[in-house]
Amino acid sequence: MQRATGVLRILGSFTQRCAPSSSATPSRFQAMNSRRKRNSVRKAAAIEDLVEPRKVKHVTQAAAGMEEWIGSLNNAAIHMALDEFMRRPMVRQLAKENGINDKLFIRAFKSFREYCTPEDLSSVDPGLLILMSDISKGGKDCEMLYPFFLDHSKQVFPHLEAMDDLRIISDLTRPHNWYPEARSITRKIFFHAGPTNSGKTYHALKRFGEAKSAVFCGPLKLLATEVFNRTNALGIPCDLVTGEERRFAKDNHHPSQHLSSTVEMLSTQMRVEVVVIDEIQMLRDEQRGWAWTRALLGAAADEIHLCGEPAAIEIVKKLLEPIGETVEVRYYDRKSPLTIADRAIESYSNIEPGDCIVCFSKRAVFFNSKKLEENGIKPAVIYGDLPPGTKLAQAAKFNDPDDECNVLVATDAIGMGLNLNIRRVIFNSCTRQTELLPTYAALQIAGRAGRFGTAYANGVATTMRKEDLGTLKTILAEKVEPITNVGIAPTYDQIETFSFHLPQASFVRLLDLFVSVCSVSDHFFICTVYDMRELAVLIDQVPLPLKVRYTFCTSPLNTDDKRTAAVFVKMARRFATGQALTYEWLMDMLEWPPKPASTLSELSLLEQNYEVLDQYMWLSMRFPDMLPDEPRVREASKILDKMIQDGVEGFMSLLAVGPGDNSDSKEKRGSRSSEEKLAKLTGASEKPARKSSILEALLKRTDISEEDLDQLREELNKKKKKP
Ligand SMILES: Nc1ncnc2c1ncn2[C@@H]1O[C@H](COP(=O)(O)OP(=O)(O)OP(=O)(O)O)[C@@H](O)[C@H]1O
Ligand SMILES: [Mg+2]
């Protein structure tokens, strides 16, 4: 079914309840979702909209005897010649052939006219003046101005000169040729395909353990750490590499033959026997998809083991076709049954041990936790912003049969990887941001219920509200569409060569130009460089070498929060001065030591501080000389993680204080709407209706979310503004 857009889609979502085929992907963090949303509306701009015209200087010294040559030539005569020149179809055609389309032509011609008609004519190129003079006397045709115009245009828009080179550099049509090490091997590719909880990763890890040398590439730090711990526990020495951390089974002089890493960290130069690439369907991710494509095409191993959704099989085969590699597919069935309940939960009194309420905003997590508390249930809590230690501690508490805490409230951060003893997954809603959940995301989340080998082998999926149950059933019954396009991203070398041809362009402009000019073949899309660009904008004025700037901009920092963004800029500024980013300097900026959280805003502040420390560790891995205090910062991050853990433990008292003022307005809206929805479903007495508009009345009668309502309002306003 085609995805309807705008108002139609929103209205459709509550009248027909059709499940659209969305491009959203399962993600860890809510923040990533919001960024993805923005990305989905962002398109590569045309190059003519990106380039800034440069001013062309006049000659400072007039040629001797100039007056004699040009005779009675004046500005009026020049304007006439130029008007005629501009009207000639041949001129437009030649311009197009030289990469000057209509839009650029107008801008270049304006500049050319200004250049040709200054107050003092003697400052114009003498050759051009003589030609003008001849044209005005009727001795030459105005089309002869073209070489001068072209030359001028290239000075105004330097990219015109380098366009052919830029196209070659930004040709991303044959990415398999970027990995000579992998291309020197005839690799065997195995695809472990199946639904969630079918033992895909289990089987791939078996080969990982048996091999003499192997790398595991996981989608998340937590998963990579789990494989690292498990492998070492089995007596196989295994190292760990994530963006922020390098751990050795022995020490850095004795690297192990086994390595567990996040997918972005895979070295395509490292030759091993086996590489496992988990969650291969993440190829379709708008932000991170490039990392899976790179791992698939670039892993230098005899055997590649891919684990993931069957929806990725065909595209993987197509990507490997030009290399001549074939894929052996191994199908698995779910190891334990998963059923969809016939009834929604409807009331918190129906919550049972082993239940997990999955929410799509932090606010909704807080809200549901509060409601559970009011019903005498103390839940474990997991959301994306929490540090790994806290997440693991909360997961362990929930999993521990002896712990009184046996209900979990989480965001879809649990959608991938964490092993949780969930019996029943309860969807708090069927929309994420304003979009209906895509089938594959809903399947991933629902699949968390009933993990093989846990206390609750038989999983159940249901919804909080009665109205959502039908929607969930429809979504889950839809076929997952095969993946048709995978992400790809430019390498640093490509950006660097690009900058060589455009030395005046800022990094932000370079990125924009690259995306505008680059070519990709069928099956690929260029991963939106939105996150990178967002960071690049922040430090565009900070004088950093290109490589440093590029590295800073590839860091996985979430800049949605202004404070974190400000710290990022300060780090870049200090780096630019050549002074080391020391522990003392960093901690001074963060006003260390932190205070334990007594409100949700304070908890959020601790989370932001944790993100800053994480950023320090990330940069420190890449610039150890400039950020020399990684060990001390890591210690501090552990303290902070513990403090956040305590904060989450005392969550209920924080909730009692109130939501604080730190959350974004979207989340506030989300909370208000869930409060209203909850009042409806529990039959709690509603406050006198604040019926300020027909739209809000609509909201009360349907299950349209407040976010949908806002969008609807915006679209209607836009319509009104249009004549
Ligand atoms: N043959 C087996 N023997 C024992 N345990 C198994 C076997 N297969 C799977 N398991 C266990 O079942 C659980 C689920 O398996 P696994 O994580 O491999 O599933 P998956 O298909 O990768 O799921 P997901 O799509 O959620 O990643 C794990 O705890 C795993 O150790
Ligand atoms: Mg798996």
mmCIF file of N, CA and C in Angstrom, residues 67-112:
data_model
loop_
_atom_site.group_PDB
_atom_site.id
_atom_site.type_symbol
_atom_site.label_atom_id
_atom_site.label_comp_id
_atom_site.label_asym_id
_atom_site.label_seq_id
_atom_site.Cartn_x
_atom_site.Cartn_y
_atom_site.Cartn_z
ATOM 1 N N GLU A 67 41.978 54.793 -23.686
ATOM 2 C CA GLU A 67 40.910 55.645 -24.222
ATOM 3 C C GLU A 67 40.888 55.587 -25.746
ATOM 4 N N GLU A 68 42.089 55.541 -26.291
ATOM 5 C CA GLU A 68 42.207 55.538 -27.745
ATOM 6 C C GLU A 68 41.569 54.271 -28.343
ATOM 7 N N TRP A 69 41.794 53.146 -27.696
ATOM 8 C CA TRP A 69 41.258 51.887 -28.226
ATOM 9 C C TRP A 69 39.745 51.818 -28.167
ATOM 10 N N ILE A 70 39.222 52.244 -27.028
ATOM 11 C CA ILE A 70 37.787 52.005 -26.846
ATOM 12 C C ILE A 70 36.924 53.137 -27.394
ATOM 13 N N GLY A 71 37.537 54.249 -27.733
ATOM 14 C CA GLY A 71 36.826 55.351 -28.374
ATOM 15 C C GLY A 71 35.638 55.824 -27.573
ATOM 16 N N SER A 72 34.465 55.796 -28.186
ATOM 17 C CA SER A 72 33.283 56.386 -27.537
ATOM 18 C C SER A 72 32.492 55.356 -26.717
ATOM 19 N N LEU A 73 33.095 54.177 -26.458
ATOM 20 C CA LEU A 73 32.355 53.130 -25.721
ATOM 21 C C LEU A 73 31.918 53.641 -24.344
ATOM 22 N N ASN A 74 30.650 53.415 -24.005
ATOM 23 C CA ASN A 74 30.181 53.797 -22.664
ATOM 24 C C ASN A 74 29.289 52.689 -22.093
ATOM 25 N N ASN A 75 28.862 52.881 -20.861
ATOM 26 C CA ASN A 75 28.084 51.842 -20.183
ATOM 27 C C ASN A 75 26.779 51.512 -20.911
ATOM 28 N N ALA A 76 26.168 52.529 -21.494
ATOM 29 C CA ALA A 76 24.894 52.277 -22.182
ATOM 30 C C ALA A 76 25.111 51.308 -23.341
ATOM 31 N N ALA A 77 26.193 51.517 -24.078
ATOM 32 C CA ALA A 77 26.487 50.629 -25.224
ATOM 33 C C ALA A 77 26.793 49.222 -24.723
ATOM 34 N N ILE A 78 27.493 49.142 -23.601
ATOM 35 C CA ILE A 78 27.827 47.809 -23.056
ATOM 36 C C ILE A 78 26.556 47.080 -22.612
ATOM 37 N N HIS A 79 25.650 47.800 -21.951
ATOM 38 C CA HIS A 79 24.381 47.187 -21.524
ATOM 39 C C HIS A 79 23.629 46.624 -22.725
ATOM 40 N N MET A 80 23.639 47.406 -23.804
ATOM 41 C CA MET A 80 22.922 46.945 -25.009
ATOM 42 C C MET A 80 23.524 45.642 -25.537
ATOM 43 N N ALA A 81 24.842 45.628 -25.608
ATOM 44 C CA ALA A 81 25.530 44.422 -26.113
ATOM 45 C C ALA A 81 25.227 43.226 -25.210
ATOM 46 N N LEU A 82 25.232 43.484 -23.907
ATOM 47 C CA LEU A 82 24.988 42.381 -22.955
ATOM 48 C C LEU A 82 23.547 41.887 -23.036
ATOM 49 N N ASP A 83 22.609 42.826 -23.215
ATOM 50 C CA ASP A 83 21.195 42.422 -23.337
ATOM 51 C C ASP A 83 21.023 41.484 -24.524
ATOM 52 N N GLU A 84 21.670 41.863 -25.621
ATOM 53 C CA GLU A 84 21.580 41.045 -26.828
ATOM 54 C C GLU A 84 22.237 39.673 -26.595
ATOM 55 N N PHE A 85 23.384 39.696 -25.933
ATOM 56 C CA PHE A 85 24.124 38.457 -25.625
ATOM 57 C C PHE A 85 23.243 37.491 -24.826
ATOM 58 N N MET A 86 22.572 38.033 -23.830
ATOM 59 C CA MET A 86 21.775 37.196 -22.935
ATOM 60 C C MET A 86 20.591 36.551 -23.657
ATOM 61 N N ARG A 87 20.090 37.256 -24.667
ATOM 62 C CA ARG A 87 18.909 36.751 -25.378
ATOM 63 C C ARG A 87 19.242 35.634 -26.365
ATOM 64 N N ARG A 88 20.480 35.478 -26.723
ATOM 65 C CA ARG A 88 20.850 34.512 -27.760
ATOM 66 C C ARG A 88 20.707 33.055 -27.279
ATOM 67 N N PRO A 89 19.886 32.237 -27.967
ATOM 68 C CA PRO A 89 19.727 30.826 -27.563
ATOM 69 C C PRO A 89 21.055 30.067 -27.577
ATOM 70 N N MET A 90 21.925 30.417 -28.531
ATOM 71 C CA MET A 90 23.213 29.725 -28.626
ATOM 72 C C MET A 90 24.034 29.898 -27.340
ATOM 73 N N VAL A 91 23.927 31.106 -26.761
ATOM 74 C CA VAL A 91 24.677 31.395 -25.534
ATOM 75 C C VAL A 91 24.173 30.496 -24.400
ATOM 76 N N ARG A 92 22.842 30.395 -24.281
ATOM 77 C CA ARG A 92 22.251 29.559 -23.218
ATOM 78 C C ARG A 92 22.664 28.097 -23.392
ATOM 79 N N GLN A 93 22.663 27.699 -24.664
ATOM 80 C CA GLN A 93 22.993 26.294 -24.929
ATOM 81 C C GLN A 93 24.447 25.999 -24.565
ATOM 82 N N LEU A 94 25.334 26.901 -24.983
ATOM 83 C CA LEU A 94 26.754 26.706 -24.653
ATOM 84 C C LEU A 94 26.963 26.686 -23.134
ATOM 85 N N ALA A 95 26.245 27.591 -22.471
ATOM 86 C CA ALA A 95 26.378 27.672 -21.008
ATOM 87 C C ALA A 95 25.983 26.344 -20.369
ATOM 88 N N LYS A 96 24.872 25.795 -20.851
ATOM 89 C CA LYS A 96 24.400 24.511 -20.292
ATOM 90 C C LYS A 96 25.454 23.430 -20.480
ATOM 91 N N GLU A 97 26.054 23.435 -21.665
ATOM 92 C CA GLU A 97 27.082 22.428 -21.933
ATOM 93 C C GLU A 97 28.265 22.567 -20.984
ATOM 94 N N ASN A 98 28.442 23.779 -20.461
ATOM 95 C CA ASN A 98 29.535 23.992 -19.515
ATOM 96 C C ASN A 98 29.070 23.928 -18.056
ATOM 97 N N GLY A 99 27.917 23.344 -17.840
ATOM 98 C CA GLY A 99 27.441 23.130 -16.463
ATOM 99 C C GLY A 99 26.748 24.332 -15.850
ATOM 100 N N ILE A 100 26.476 25.372 -16.695
ATOM 101 C CA ILE A 100 25.811 26.571 -16.150
ATOM 102 C C ILE A 100 24.331 26.477 -16.513
ATOM 103 N N ASN A 101 23.525 25.983 -15.597
ATOM 104 C CA ASN A 101 22.101 25.869 -15.908
ATOM 105 C C ASN A 101 21.421 27.228 -15.756
ATOM 106 N N ASP A 102 20.129 27.282 -16.014
ATOM 107 C CA ASP A 102 19.451 28.584 -16.069
ATOM 108 C C ASP A 102 19.625 29.400 -14.793
ATOM 109 N N LYS A 103 19.518 28.688 -13.650
ATOM 110 C CA LYS A 103 19.607 29.396 -12.367
ATOM 111 C C LYS A 103 21.008 30.004 -12.186
ATOM 112 N N LEU A 104 22.013 29.205 -12.484
ATOM 113 C CA LEU A 104 23.387 29.691 -12.345
ATOM 114 C C LEU A 104 23.669 30.786 -13.370
ATOM 115 N N PHE A 105 23.087 30.612 -14.564
ATOM 116 C CA PHE A 105 23.313 31.580 -15.635
ATOM 117 C C PHE A 105 22.891 32.969 -15.170
ATOM 118 N N ILE A 106 21.714 33.029 -14.570
ATOM 119 C CA ILE A 106 21.200 34.333 -14.147
ATOM 120 C C ILE A 106 22.143 34.976 -13.125
ATOM 121 N N ARG A 107 22.621 34.131 -12.180
ATOM 122 C CA ARG A 107 23.513 34.682 -11.149
ATOM 123 C C ARG A 107 24.868 35.075 -11.747
ATOM 124 N N ALA A 108 25.376 34.251 -12.648
ATOM 125 C CA ALA A 108 26.690 34.539 -13.233
ATOM 126 C C ALA A 108 26.593 35.761 -14.154
ATOM 127 N N PHE A 109 25.473 35.839 -14.879
ATOM 128 C CA PHE A 109 25.332 36.948 -15.820
ATOM 129 C C PHE A 109 25.204 38.286 -15.078
ATOM 130 N N LYS A 110 24.493 38.253 -13.961
ATOM 131 C CA LYS A 110 24.344 39.474 -13.147
ATOM 132 C C LYS A 110 25.736 39.976 -12.737
ATOM 133 N N SER A 111 26.553 39.030 -12.302
ATOM 134 C CA SER A 111 27.895 39.375 -11.867
ATOM 135 C C SER A 111 28.724 39.892 -13.050
ATOM 136 N N PHE A 112 28.547 39.255 -14.222
ATOM 137 C CA PHE A 112 29.295 39.648 -15.418
ATOM 138 C C PHE A 112 28.928 41.075 -15.823
#
